[in-house]
Amino acid sequence: MIPRPRALAVRCSILGAAMAALLASDPAAAQRGRPPADAEAAGDAADAYTALRYRHIGPVGNRVSAVAGVPGDPNVYYAGAASGGIWKTTDAGIHWAPVFDDQPVQSIGALAVAPSDPNVVWAGSGEAWIRSHISVGNGIYRSTDAGRSWQHMGLDASGRIGRIVVHPTNPDIVYVAALGHAYGPQPERGVFRTMDGGKTWEKVLFVDPNTGAADIVMDPSNPRILYAGMWQLEMHTYGRESGGPGSGLYRSTDAGSTWKKLGGHGLPTHTIGKIGLAMARSNPSRVYALIETGDGAPYKGQPTDSGELWRSDDGGETWKVVSYDRELTGRQAYYTRMAVEPDNENEAYFLSASFSKTLDGGATTVDIPRGESAGGDNHDMWIDPTNGDRMIVANDGGVSISTTRGRTWHRIQLPIAQIYHAMVDNQVPYFVYGNKQDGPSYRVPSNSRLGGFGGRGGAIPRGETHSVGGGESGWATPDTVDPNIVWSSASGSGSVGGIVVRYDERTRQAQNVEVWPVSTGGHPAGDVKYRFVWTAPLTISPHDHDRVYVGSQFVHVTTDGGKSWRIISPDLSRNDTTRMGSSGGLTPDNIGVEYAGVVFAIAESPVQKDLLWAGTNDGLVHVSRDGGAHWENVTANLPKLPAWLTISNIEPSRWEAGTAYLSVDGHQMNDRDPWIYRTTDYGKSWKLIVAGIPRSTHSYVHVVRQDPVRKGLLYAGTENALYV
């Protein structure tokens, strides 16, 4: 049994933005959650919505990014979600409870329990498993009562905290590996140390503004000895660059006061990227380093070195390559972590898309079959230092617990599913639709005929939820006339590249009706015919439910159920080929997330047929008043808007044809200001309307929606809050 979460959805970075769309995507749904009729001002509306409480309706959850346990206590574990807060179990994983819902950030990068006091738990916010659409954090938190309450302890601008190390006998001495937000240069990255429980922090290791700390480990026998992996990384809408002169392996022998960069003596001599570290409790002279050196091809003229795992047997003085197996790290930015058994320095686990193991110090490795392993897309692992048979793993399926040294696993899914967008149909009771990361599109009832099922106050059982085809991102959109038909824009492994799915609930069959049948997975944006981004837009005309639009760099339309598609626009992007190269840096990684020069938002006016709006993720806005025959670029009319931000959403007015609202998300271009605009003259002029939304590291806007009943009432979904 998993208890119902408290207000979890509003905290989730993906769901939080989607909730604004959900509240205003259906008049009936809006009436169900509307403020009282006498609430005239936005402030009154905000008060009314504050009184509402979220409930979990499904589907089952997925991505866990951090785990920790209590040494010697087989019942207590903590799990940190990529965007669903922190969960705790006190009965070995049978029951779980959310313990972090009251905090303003829900993306967790690292967890650590003080070895000398199990009541002291540290949590670093901001996911550090890098993709181009994950959430940042706002620093570090501490609990002194085993997770019942939390206090923010600073490092606000650290962006992403990937590892926390606590002194073995003093819970007030803590080291933090802070990667930074990684969207541009910043000083708040590197290794930080506190000696007073987080009241004050020292930045004890800083390389340069382009480099953060990916990992840090402490010698189990001597807390004065630490190793840190520094990682030069920069991400943008159009790709990311992993690797550079800032990356390197460092060692401190004086508790972090000074550091020495380790080089030569068997370590790579050319440019490297991300580094993952582990030390052996049974033999502290044994140090392991997973080092990103490239995919076997020269990077910017450097020599090729395809090594994956290095090992030192003399405390970091000399090193040797012990494995060239790329399965140990895979896509390095998204993985690169390992753990060593506390009682055997030769036995270790490697976390990546697969789950690998060595029994001979890395000389040979074996990929454990999926059905026998902890799971897929593994990220973090904690092994009880007092009992090497007990371990917990965080992966994209949830958490897995073993008490048999990995021979058997208890796999757990928490209610933390990452849903990209939420839509509802017009049935009574209505159904909710969404695309789940690492899963298909889902149809979930808003209510169940099994009221009081299991004595849990009408909880919706898992069996009431089912797939409607589609993929793990994009949109799941019910037909506005026939809710049996559901359209999904799909992405995911093996299905990237303009995949559109049409699902029929009556037969429960899904049909691929893709715009272009060739997968773009693995190809740079400049090498494909149509550039479909990971969350490609799909929308149904409010005037003709048979008319469905999707976006690449063009606007495509079908009127025959997807049997055929035609292009109704020119390339609406900047078509800047200099930003369409291979993404990933040392390790190329092109799965559509990092495609730039694409149409990101499409909308048709509900009051004027053929009045179309389109926005791109390289910062352009176009309007057509004749169904796509002609388009006008109105971007220059947007005051103060920086270039290359993402037009994340366009909301045409429900009352005036010439009025529209748009939201702009600039965080991947290192701009976290709120941007919402309004036009009343078809885009000839725009007004910035963001008064009341504070400027902060989490204020960037994903979506703006207009209330379907009350004229003038708007909803804005930011990274961590809903505004009205």
XYZ file of C-alpha atoms in Angstrom:
724
model
C 0.000 0.000 0.000
C 1.234 3.477 -0.883
C -0.536 6.365 0.840
C -2.045 9.188 -1.133
C 0.456 12.060 -1.554
C -0.307 15.480 -0.181
C -0.332 18.249 -2.811
C 2.388 16.450 -4.713
C 1.328 17.519 -8.188
C 1.711 21.250 -7.635
C 5.328 20.756 -6.578
C 6.388 18.642 -9.549
C 8.152 20.727 -12.174
C 6.482 18.977 -15.107
C 3.086 18.494 -13.488
C 3.108 21.905 -11.848
C 3.113 23.582 -15.233
C 0.599 21.134 -16.616
C -1.924 21.867 -13.876
C -2.571 25.321 -15.298
C -3.386 23.729 -18.616
C -5.586 21.164 -16.904
C -7.609 23.746 -15.025
C -8.488 25.660 -18.173
C -8.590 23.048 -20.922
C -12.230 22.123 -20.362
C -15.130 24.384 -19.287
C -16.718 21.624 -17.231
C -13.467 20.934 -15.437
C -12.988 24.633 -14.830
C -16.464 24.877 -13.298
C -15.625 22.009 -10.970
C -12.630 23.902 -9.601
C -13.701 27.523 -10.019
C -13.473 30.123 -7.287
C -16.728 31.310 -5.703
C -18.886 33.503 -7.928
C -18.295 36.573 -5.745
C -14.495 36.359 -6.096
C -13.793 39.234 -8.426
C -10.061 39.718 -8.138
C -7.179 37.462 -8.924
C -6.220 37.578 -5.273
C -9.585 36.122 -4.308
C -9.158 33.422 -6.940
C -5.726 32.595 -5.573
C -7.157 32.221 -2.073
C -9.873 29.924 -3.389
C -7.415 27.678 -5.199
C -5.165 27.551 -2.163
C -7.984 25.771 -0.338
C -8.005 22.954 -2.876
C -6.138 19.732 -2.163
C -4.538 17.483 -4.726
C -5.197 13.762 -4.833
C -3.288 11.042 -6.613
C -5.269 9.501 -9.474
C -2.439 7.724 -11.335
C -0.622 6.407 -13.212
C 2.052 4.607 -11.217
C 5.278 6.506 -10.769
C 8.749 6.264 -12.112
C 11.947 8.292 -11.836
C 13.886 8.199 -8.547
C 17.195 10.059 -8.586
C 18.677 9.545 -5.096
C 18.509 6.981 -2.287
C 19.902 6.516 1.188
C 19.471 4.182 4.147
C 20.338 3.952 7.809
C 23.349 1.722 8.549
C 22.332 -1.323 10.531
C 18.592 -0.610 10.290
C 16.953 -2.798 7.603
C 13.635 -0.971 7.861
C 14.475 2.668 7.046
C 15.169 4.050 3.581
C 14.801 7.427 1.901
C 14.097 7.965 -1.793
C 14.461 11.278 -3.594
C 12.443 11.747 -6.778
C 13.500 13.564 -9.904
C 10.482 15.818 -9.460
C 8.380 14.339 -6.653
C 10.112 15.172 -3.386
C 11.413 12.784 -0.720
C 9.745 9.576 0.421
C 10.486 7.479 3.492
C 9.764 3.910 4.554
C 10.108 2.523 8.069
C 9.092 -1.060 7.260
C 11.645 -2.102 4.638
C 9.736 -0.682 1.684
C 6.216 -1.976 2.306
C 4.711 1.441 3.087
C 6.063 4.821 1.996
C 5.155 8.357 3.022
C 6.038 11.717 1.461
C 8.129 13.795 3.865
C 9.111 16.809 1.751
C 5.851 18.101 0.268
C 5.872 21.352 2.225
C 9.130 22.522 0.660
C 9.257 24.883 -2.356
C 11.333 22.548 -4.523
C 10.709 18.901 -5.346
C 13.647 17.886 -7.548
C 16.114 15.869 -5.460
C 19.726 15.276 -6.468
C 21.317 13.705 -3.379
C 20.459 12.232 0.032
C 22.686 11.356 2.970
C 22.069 10.131 6.514
C 24.661 11.114 9.096
C 26.524 7.911 10.102
C 26.744 9.067 13.724
C 23.112 10.186 14.087
C 20.288 8.646 12.004
C 18.021 11.558 12.896
C 20.180 13.908 10.794
C 19.319 13.658 7.117
C 20.667 15.919 4.390
C 18.961 16.518 1.035
C 20.463 18.287 -1.959
C 17.984 19.659 -4.469
C 18.210 19.765 -8.248
C 18.567 16.626 -10.345
C 22.137 15.978 -11.470
C 21.376 13.222 -14.012
C 21.629 15.461 -17.006
C 19.149 15.750 -19.808
C 18.056 18.996 -21.386
C 14.673 19.129 -19.663
C 15.236 18.398 -15.980
C 14.614 20.542 -12.921
C 17.055 22.646 -10.955
C 16.987 23.046 -7.196
C 17.396 25.817 -4.660
C 20.115 24.466 -2.388
C 20.439 22.060 0.507
C 18.085 20.983 3.297
C 18.608 19.333 6.672
C 16.322 17.352 8.934
C 17.232 16.679 12.562
C 14.166 14.540 13.274
C 14.540 11.770 10.681
C 12.626 13.580 7.944
C 9.592 14.814 9.868
C 10.614 18.437 9.316
C 13.185 20.198 7.156
C 15.174 23.406 7.247
C 16.691 25.104 4.222
C 20.427 25.445 4.884
C 21.606 27.618 2.021
C 23.532 27.100 -1.227
C 20.501 28.596 -2.951
C 22.140 29.079 -6.348
C 23.970 25.749 -6.460
C 21.545 24.492 -9.101
C 22.131 20.743 -8.863
C 23.614 18.843 -5.939
C 24.715 15.373 -6.994
C 26.416 14.033 -3.869
C 26.534 14.759 -0.120
C 29.177 13.289 2.201
C 28.796 13.517 5.973
C 31.662 13.126 8.449
C 31.533 9.685 10.158
C 31.473 11.029 13.733
C 30.332 14.654 13.426
C 26.985 15.263 11.652
C 27.743 18.984 11.408
C 30.675 18.466 9.015
C 29.303 18.013 5.513
C 30.694 18.174 1.970
C 28.547 18.937 -1.070
C 29.253 18.364 -4.757
C 27.427 21.190 -6.535
C 27.228 21.038 -10.305
C 25.525 24.395 -10.766
C 22.530 25.006 -12.994
C 24.889 24.413 -15.976
C 23.079 26.816 -18.315
C 26.013 29.181 -18.340
C 28.944 30.391 -16.238
C 28.322 30.931 -12.535
C 30.441 31.101 -9.364
C 28.118 28.958 -7.211
C 29.509 25.574 -8.226
C 32.207 23.235 -6.966
C 32.765 21.545 -3.598
C 31.299 23.231 -0.514
C 31.996 22.426 3.140
C 30.217 23.275 6.357
C 31.669 22.750 9.818
C 28.618 23.984 11.732
C 25.665 22.029 10.400
C 24.981 24.295 7.444
C 24.920 27.657 9.191
C 27.907 28.720 7.105
C 29.508 27.258 3.990
C 32.958 27.489 2.435
C 33.614 26.922 -1.239
C 36.707 24.772 -0.783
C 37.169 23.605 -4.397
C 36.414 25.838 -7.358
C 37.952 25.399 -10.801
C 36.217 28.006 -12.951
C 32.688 29.337 -13.640
C 32.140 26.677 -16.316
C 32.907 23.697 -14.081
C 31.008 22.086 -11.234
C 31.451 19.056 -9.006
C 29.919 15.819 -10.258
C 30.949 13.537 -7.400
C 32.799 13.426 -4.088
C 33.817 10.507 -1.844
C 35.469 10.284 1.578
C 38.038 7.763 2.758
C 36.065 5.414 5.068
C 39.036 5.111 7.403
C 40.258 8.725 7.334
C 37.761 11.595 6.889
C 40.587 13.990 6.058
C 41.060 12.297 2.684
C 38.552 13.136 -0.034
C 38.362 12.769 -3.811
C 36.252 14.965 -6.086
C 35.337 14.688 -9.736
C 34.996 18.092 -11.410
C 32.898 18.364 -14.569
C 32.849 21.085 -17.210
C 29.317 21.170 -18.585
C 27.070 23.639 -20.359
C 23.513 23.018 -21.578
C 21.249 24.992 -23.879
C 18.098 24.464 -25.882
C 20.120 23.360 -28.875
C 22.448 20.919 -27.100
C 25.009 20.431 -24.398
C 28.784 20.308 -24.184
C 30.238 17.800 -21.752
C 33.972 17.985 -21.213
C 36.697 20.580 -21.312
C 39.818 21.772 -19.516
C 37.894 22.288 -16.282
C 37.120 18.604 -15.820
C 39.509 16.675 -13.611
C 40.107 14.450 -10.603
C 41.119 16.126 -7.333
C 42.315 14.879 -3.934
C 42.453 16.517 -0.513
C 44.377 15.180 2.480
C 43.459 17.947 4.921
C 39.665 17.615 5.147
C 39.052 19.706 2.058
C 41.031 22.809 2.976
C 43.375 22.323 0.017
C 43.128 20.190 -3.116
C 45.543 18.762 -5.654
C 44.577 17.955 -9.223
C 45.658 14.431 -10.099
C 47.135 13.925 -13.548
C 49.372 11.539 -15.392
C 50.427 8.376 -13.558
C 48.011 6.409 -15.724
C 45.141 8.921 -15.839
C 43.970 10.337 -19.194
C 46.154 13.175 -20.401
C 43.671 14.814 -22.781
C 40.260 16.411 -22.388
C 37.833 14.503 -20.193
C 34.267 15.022 -19.041
C 32.180 13.644 -16.195
C 33.782 11.599 -13.398
C 32.123 9.139 -11.013
C 33.976 7.919 -7.920
C 33.912 5.107 -5.385
C 36.159 3.888 -2.553
C 36.451 0.512 -0.875
C 35.693 0.378 2.854
C 37.566 -2.915 3.180
C 40.665 -1.410 1.546
C 40.699 2.407 1.455
C 43.737 2.397 -0.830
C 41.423 1.131 -3.570
C 39.842 4.030 -5.478
C 37.714 3.704 -8.609
C 37.030 6.417 -11.186
C 34.567 6.241 -14.061
C 35.855 8.851 -16.516
C 34.145 10.173 -19.625
C 36.743 10.186 -22.393
C 34.560 10.155 -25.483
C 32.807 7.649 -27.681
C 35.855 6.383 -29.506
C 36.025 9.264 -31.973
C 38.421 12.225 -31.671
C 36.826 15.213 -29.989
C 38.013 18.607 -31.192
C 41.345 17.163 -32.289
C 42.201 15.378 -29.063
C 43.692 11.853 -29.065
C 41.226 8.996 -28.810
C 40.926 7.173 -25.495
C 37.900 4.958 -25.024
C 38.636 3.821 -21.485
C 35.751 3.765 -19.020
C 36.962 2.588 -15.614
C 40.237 3.514 -13.894
C 41.512 2.037 -10.652
C 44.124 3.028 -8.102
C 45.468 0.579 -5.546
C 47.714 3.047 -3.741
C 45.422 5.818 -2.626
C 45.375 7.731 -5.908
C 49.119 7.879 -6.548
C 49.019 5.702 -9.680
C 46.167 4.566 -11.907
C 45.427 2.057 -14.626
C 42.576 1.425 -17.042
C 40.802 -1.742 -15.960
C 37.780 -1.690 -18.285
C 36.826 -0.392 -21.706
C 33.245 -1.621 -21.345
C 30.952 1.268 -22.330
C 27.993 -0.389 -20.628
C 29.449 0.784 -17.322
C 28.497 4.382 -18.073
C 26.546 4.481 -21.357
C 25.313 8.019 -21.812
C 27.718 9.522 -19.301
C 25.794 12.707 -18.556
C 22.733 10.687 -17.580
C 24.561 8.027 -15.563
C 28.206 7.598 -14.331
C 27.928 6.218 -10.818
C 29.145 3.092 -9.064
C 29.192 1.530 -5.597
C 31.647 -0.873 -3.946
C 30.710 -3.605 -1.506
C 31.945 -2.629 1.981
C 33.467 -6.057 2.664
C 35.118 -6.765 -0.709
C 37.065 -4.141 -2.649
C 36.857 -6.245 -5.820
C 33.056 -6.444 -5.862
C 31.298 -3.408 -7.303
C 28.154 -2.328 -9.178
C 27.844 0.073 -12.096
C 24.705 2.112 -12.678
C 23.670 3.005 -16.213
C 20.980 1.895 -18.646
C 22.010 -1.590 -17.603
C 22.996 -2.865 -14.164
C 26.522 -4.273 -14.247
C 28.718 -6.012 -11.713
C 32.356 -6.947 -11.261
C 33.890 -9.484 -8.898
C 37.520 -8.862 -9.823
C 38.058 -5.141 -9.407
C 36.721 -4.223 -12.837
C 38.891 -6.534 -14.932
C 35.744 -8.317 -16.084
C 32.153 -7.166 -15.858
C 28.795 -8.766 -16.443
C 25.525 -7.095 -17.403
C 22.887 -8.603 -15.149
C 19.751 -9.495 -17.177
C 16.954 -6.975 -16.769
C 14.593 -9.371 -15.017
C 17.244 -10.257 -12.439
C 18.709 -6.787 -11.910
C 17.658 -3.735 -9.970
C 16.081 -2.299 -13.125
C 16.901 -0.078 -16.051
C 18.231 3.479 -16.277
C 19.884 3.226 -12.866
C 21.244 6.344 -11.157
C 22.065 6.005 -7.471
C 22.885 3.182 -5.077
C 23.358 2.854 -1.336
C 24.873 -0.241 0.286
C 24.677 -0.715 4.047
C 28.277 -0.263 5.285
C 27.555 -2.764 8.065
C 25.950 -5.398 5.832
C 26.954 -5.725 2.188
C 23.946 -7.929 1.448
C 21.535 -5.002 1.904
C 21.215 -2.335 -0.784
C 18.820 0.060 -2.471
C 18.967 1.379 -6.045
C 17.290 4.423 -7.613
C 16.284 4.141 -11.239
C 13.806 5.393 -13.795
C 11.326 2.722 -12.741
C 11.348 3.586 -9.037
C 13.414 2.007 -6.259
C 14.682 -1.541 -5.836
C 15.684 -3.088 -2.514
C 17.728 -6.242 -2.041
C 18.726 -8.085 1.115
C 20.369 -10.904 -0.839
C 23.354 -9.074 -2.306
C 21.471 -8.386 -5.530
C 20.263 -11.921 -6.209
C 16.616 -10.907 -5.699
C 14.916 -7.514 -5.640
C 11.819 -5.884 -4.240
C 10.831 -3.325 -6.899
C 8.686 -0.383 -5.812
C 6.882 2.311 -7.794
C 6.031 5.486 -5.911
C 3.242 7.898 -6.986
C 5.684 10.347 -8.572
C 5.058 9.911 -12.300
C 6.501 12.707 -14.421
C 3.658 13.834 -16.673
C 4.600 16.246 -19.445
C 1.134 17.660 -20.115
C -2.339 17.019 -18.732
C -5.522 17.136 -20.807
C -9.150 16.260 -20.036
C -12.089 15.207 -22.179
C -15.721 16.335 -22.095
C -17.247 13.233 -20.534
C -19.006 13.197 -17.161
C -17.198 11.996 -15.163
C -14.214 13.135 -17.166
C -10.939 11.366 -17.891
C -7.447 12.835 -17.598
C -4.760 12.158 -20.215
C -1.004 12.583 -20.067
C 2.340 11.399 -21.400
C 4.475 9.751 -18.748
C 8.263 9.853 -18.812
C 9.579 6.326 -19.372
C 6.115 5.131 -20.315
C 3.308 5.557 -22.817
C 0.390 7.973 -22.791
C -2.237 7.239 -20.160
C -5.963 7.623 -19.644
C -6.927 8.010 -15.981
C -10.467 8.381 -14.606
C -11.166 11.413 -12.473
C -13.540 9.338 -10.411
C -14.157 5.663 -9.848
C -17.307 3.603 -9.490
C -15.385 1.748 -6.804
C -15.921 4.492 -4.235
C -14.287 3.625 -0.952
C -12.250 0.882 -2.605
C -9.985 -0.685 -0.007
C -11.296 1.698 2.629
C -9.138 4.523 1.282
C -11.764 7.151 0.600
C -12.416 6.457 -3.056
C -8.857 5.958 -4.257
C -8.643 4.974 -7.912
C -7.108 1.498 -8.296
C -4.320 0.969 -10.797
C -6.504 -1.252 -12.936
C -8.679 1.727 -13.850
C -5.731 3.362 -15.628
C -4.554 2.195 -19.031
C -2.358 3.188 -21.942
C -3.712 5.019 -24.958
C -0.600 4.436 -27.046
C 1.805 7.237 -27.725
C 5.201 7.659 -26.154
C 6.913 9.033 -23.091
C 6.693 12.705 -23.973
C 4.628 15.147 -25.973
C 0.865 15.306 -25.747
C -2.084 12.955 -25.262
C -5.126 14.816 -26.581
C -8.702 13.476 -26.685
C -10.877 14.340 -29.643
C -13.097 17.289 -28.779
C -16.204 15.587 -30.212
C -15.547 11.854 -29.887
C -13.591 11.149 -26.667
C -13.014 7.570 -27.822
C -10.350 8.950 -30.156
C -7.098 10.069 -28.541
C -4.178 11.626 -30.392
C -0.635 11.454 -29.044
C 2.623 12.919 -30.205
C 5.176 10.323 -29.238
C 8.848 10.205 -28.425
C 11.122 7.831 -26.638
C 13.608 5.119 -27.381
C 13.123 3.962 -30.942
C 10.173 6.284 -31.539
C 11.704 9.693 -32.002
C 10.906 11.677 -35.111
C 7.382 12.938 -35.722
C 5.590 9.859 -34.443
C 1.867 10.530 -34.060
C -0.481 7.893 -32.667
C -4.254 7.737 -33.076
C -5.928 5.565 -30.461
C -9.500 4.221 -30.421
C -10.849 3.427 -26.965
C -13.581 1.190 -28.377
C -11.080 -1.279 -29.798
C -8.165 -0.258 -27.556
C -5.965 -0.212 -30.625
C -3.345 2.416 -31.385
C -2.268 3.204 -34.930
C 0.944 4.993 -35.870
C 0.087 7.845 -38.233
C 3.488 9.526 -38.187
C 4.269 12.584 -40.265
C 7.592 11.106 -41.363
C 8.372 7.399 -40.947
C 12.138 7.673 -40.392
C 13.343 7.840 -36.782
C 15.569 10.802 -36.000
C 17.073 9.172 -32.905
C 20.829 9.568 -32.756
C 20.997 12.140 -35.546
C 21.922 15.813 -35.087
C 19.137 18.264 -35.870
C 20.897 19.458 -39.007
C 20.931 15.954 -40.499
C 17.193 15.227 -40.522
C 14.415 16.168 -42.928
C 12.011 17.282 -40.207
C 13.144 18.459 -36.780
C 10.677 17.103 -34.228
C 11.567 18.059 -30.671
C 11.074 15.645 -27.761
C 7.818 17.353 -26.747
C 6.546 18.124 -30.249
C 3.265 20.090 -30.203
C -0.031 18.494 -31.201
C -3.335 20.358 -31.160
C -6.843 19.847 -32.541
C -8.678 22.646 -34.298
C -11.509 24.063 -32.157
C -13.554 24.491 -35.352
C -13.021 21.091 -36.981
C -12.111 18.106 -34.816
C -10.818 16.251 -37.867
C -8.171 18.932 -38.358
C -5.044 18.097 -36.314
C -1.823 20.116 -36.267
C 1.682 18.996 -35.306
C 4.974 20.856 -35.511
C 8.505 20.243 -36.741
C 10.242 23.296 -38.169
C 7.022 23.440 -40.171
C 3.362 23.255 -39.222
C 1.853 19.999 -40.490
C -1.881 19.244 -40.708
C -4.045 16.210 -41.347
C -7.773 16.126 -42.038
C -8.159 12.387 -42.680
C -7.192 10.776 -39.412
C -3.466 10.872 -40.112
C -3.585 8.968 -43.380
C -1.877 11.935 -45.009
C -0.156 15.111 -43.867
C 0.606 18.361 -45.606
C 2.832 21.305 -44.726
C 1.032 24.625 -44.303
C 3.916 26.893 -43.385
C 7.470 27.736 -44.358
C 10.272 26.952 -41.929
C 9.167 29.155 -39.029
C 12.432 28.893 -37.111
C 15.689 30.805 -37.426
C 17.094 27.750 -39.228
C 20.457 28.467 -37.644
C 22.534 25.500 -38.785
C 25.385 26.473 -36.453
C 23.188 25.286 -33.584
C 22.086 22.018 -35.158
C 25.262 19.990 -34.742
C 25.963 16.966 -32.618
C 24.914 17.398 -29.001
C 26.682 15.915 -26.012
C 30.270 17.078 -26.331
C 32.613 14.190 -25.646
C 29.763 11.694 -25.865
C 27.240 12.564 -28.603
C 23.651 12.215 -27.455
C 20.913 13.264 -29.871
C 17.460 12.025 -28.946
C 15.385 15.032 -29.969
C 15.442 16.732 -26.569
C 18.236 19.005 -27.756
C 16.760 19.887 -31.154
C 16.567 23.604 -31.818
C 14.917 25.492 -34.619
C 11.566 23.761 -34.096
C 7.952 24.812 -33.705
C 7.249 24.342 -30.005
C 3.707 25.737 -29.698
C 0.719 25.774 -32.083
C -2.723 27.229 -31.397
C -5.812 28.176 -33.386
C -8.175 30.886 -32.243
C -11.419 29.471 -30.826
C -13.369 32.493 -32.093
C -11.914 32.875 -35.589
C -11.360 29.911 -37.840
C -7.981 29.702 -39.625
C -6.340 32.208 -37.256
C -3.200 30.256 -36.361
C -0.335 31.039 -33.997
C 3.041 29.285 -33.901
C 6.027 29.768 -31.602
C 9.479 28.215 -31.854
C 12.109 27.174 -29.335
C 14.568 29.601 -30.882
C 12.393 32.569 -30.000
C 10.146 33.367 -32.973
C 6.393 34.000 -33.085
C 4.332 33.820 -36.277
C 0.647 34.355 -37.022
C -1.480 33.301 -39.992
C -4.995 34.589 -40.633
C -5.767 32.360 -43.608
C -5.236 28.824 -42.351
C -1.526 28.764 -43.015
C -1.408 30.116 -46.565
C 0.504 33.177 -45.378
C 2.465 33.790 -42.162
C 3.655 36.993 -40.499
C 6.663 37.115 -38.172
C 5.623 39.278 -35.206
C 8.621 38.563 -32.980
C 10.114 42.027 -33.333
C 7.013 43.495 -31.702
C 7.701 41.723 -28.385
C 9.340 44.311 -26.081
C 12.500 43.411 -24.140
C 12.444 39.754 -25.194
C 15.973 38.286 -25.434
C 16.783 36.162 -28.455
C 16.654 32.377 -28.483
C 14.185 31.838 -25.661
C 11.487 29.174 -26.079
C 7.931 30.214 -26.933
C 6.497 27.558 -24.638
C 2.774 28.201 -25.004
C 0.345 30.384 -26.969
C -3.181 30.950 -25.673
C -5.586 32.666 -28.105
C -8.397 34.555 -26.418
C -11.781 32.888 -26.027
C -13.506 36.227 -26.621
C -11.536 38.483 -28.989
C -9.921 37.169 -32.167
C -7.047 39.646 -32.064
C -6.100 38.874 -28.477
C -3.621 36.195 -27.516
C -1.271 35.414 -24.641
C 2.070 33.700 -24.796
C 4.577 32.399 -22.286
C 8.319 32.311 -22.867
C 10.732 29.959 -21.095
C 14.363 31.048 -21.139
C 15.983 28.920 -18.438
C 17.965 26.781 -20.882
C 19.482 29.986 -22.255
C 20.475 31.033 -18.717
C 17.497 33.367 -18.365
C 15.166 32.553 -15.483
C 13.005 35.671 -15.573
C 9.231 35.346 -16.049
C 7.982 36.256 -19.534
C 4.258 36.511 -20.357
C 2.952 38.712 -23.167
C -0.464 39.875 -24.362
C -1.516 41.224 -27.741
C -4.889 42.673 -28.667
C -4.099 43.424 -32.318
C -2.996 40.123 -33.870
C 0.588 40.556 -32.740
C 1.222 44.057 -34.058
C 2.004 45.092 -30.487
C 2.573 43.199 -27.247
C 2.594 44.057 -23.565
C 4.683 42.279 -20.943
C 2.314 41.212 -18.109
C 4.315 39.602 -15.299
C 3.524 41.844 -12.319
C 3.101 39.657 -9.253
C 5.421 36.860 -10.380
C 8.680 37.258 -8.452
C 12.015 37.029 -10.206
C 13.875 34.031 -8.820
C 15.719 30.910 -9.885
C 12.334 29.192 -10.299
C 10.189 31.952 -11.796
C 10.454 31.030 -15.455
C 7.055 30.391 -17.012
C 6.074 27.168 -18.758
C 2.454 27.925 -19.608
C -0.260 30.582 -19.504
C -3.975 29.768 -19.779
C -7.151 31.817 -19.860
C -10.114 30.883 -17.709
C -12.853 29.504 -19.988
C -15.635 31.249 -18.080
C -14.346 34.376 -16.398
C -12.965 36.913 -18.819
C -9.673 38.430 -17.684
C -8.707 35.609 -15.330
C -5.386 34.011 -16.313
C -3.364 31.113 -14.922
C 0.428 30.919 -15.169
C 2.417 27.797 -14.402
C 6.046 28.411 -13.434
C 8.767 25.945 -12.477
C 7.387 25.481 -8.976
C 4.156 27.453 -8.562
C 0.757 28.266 -10.045
C -0.188 31.952 -10.295
C -3.534 33.563 -11.129
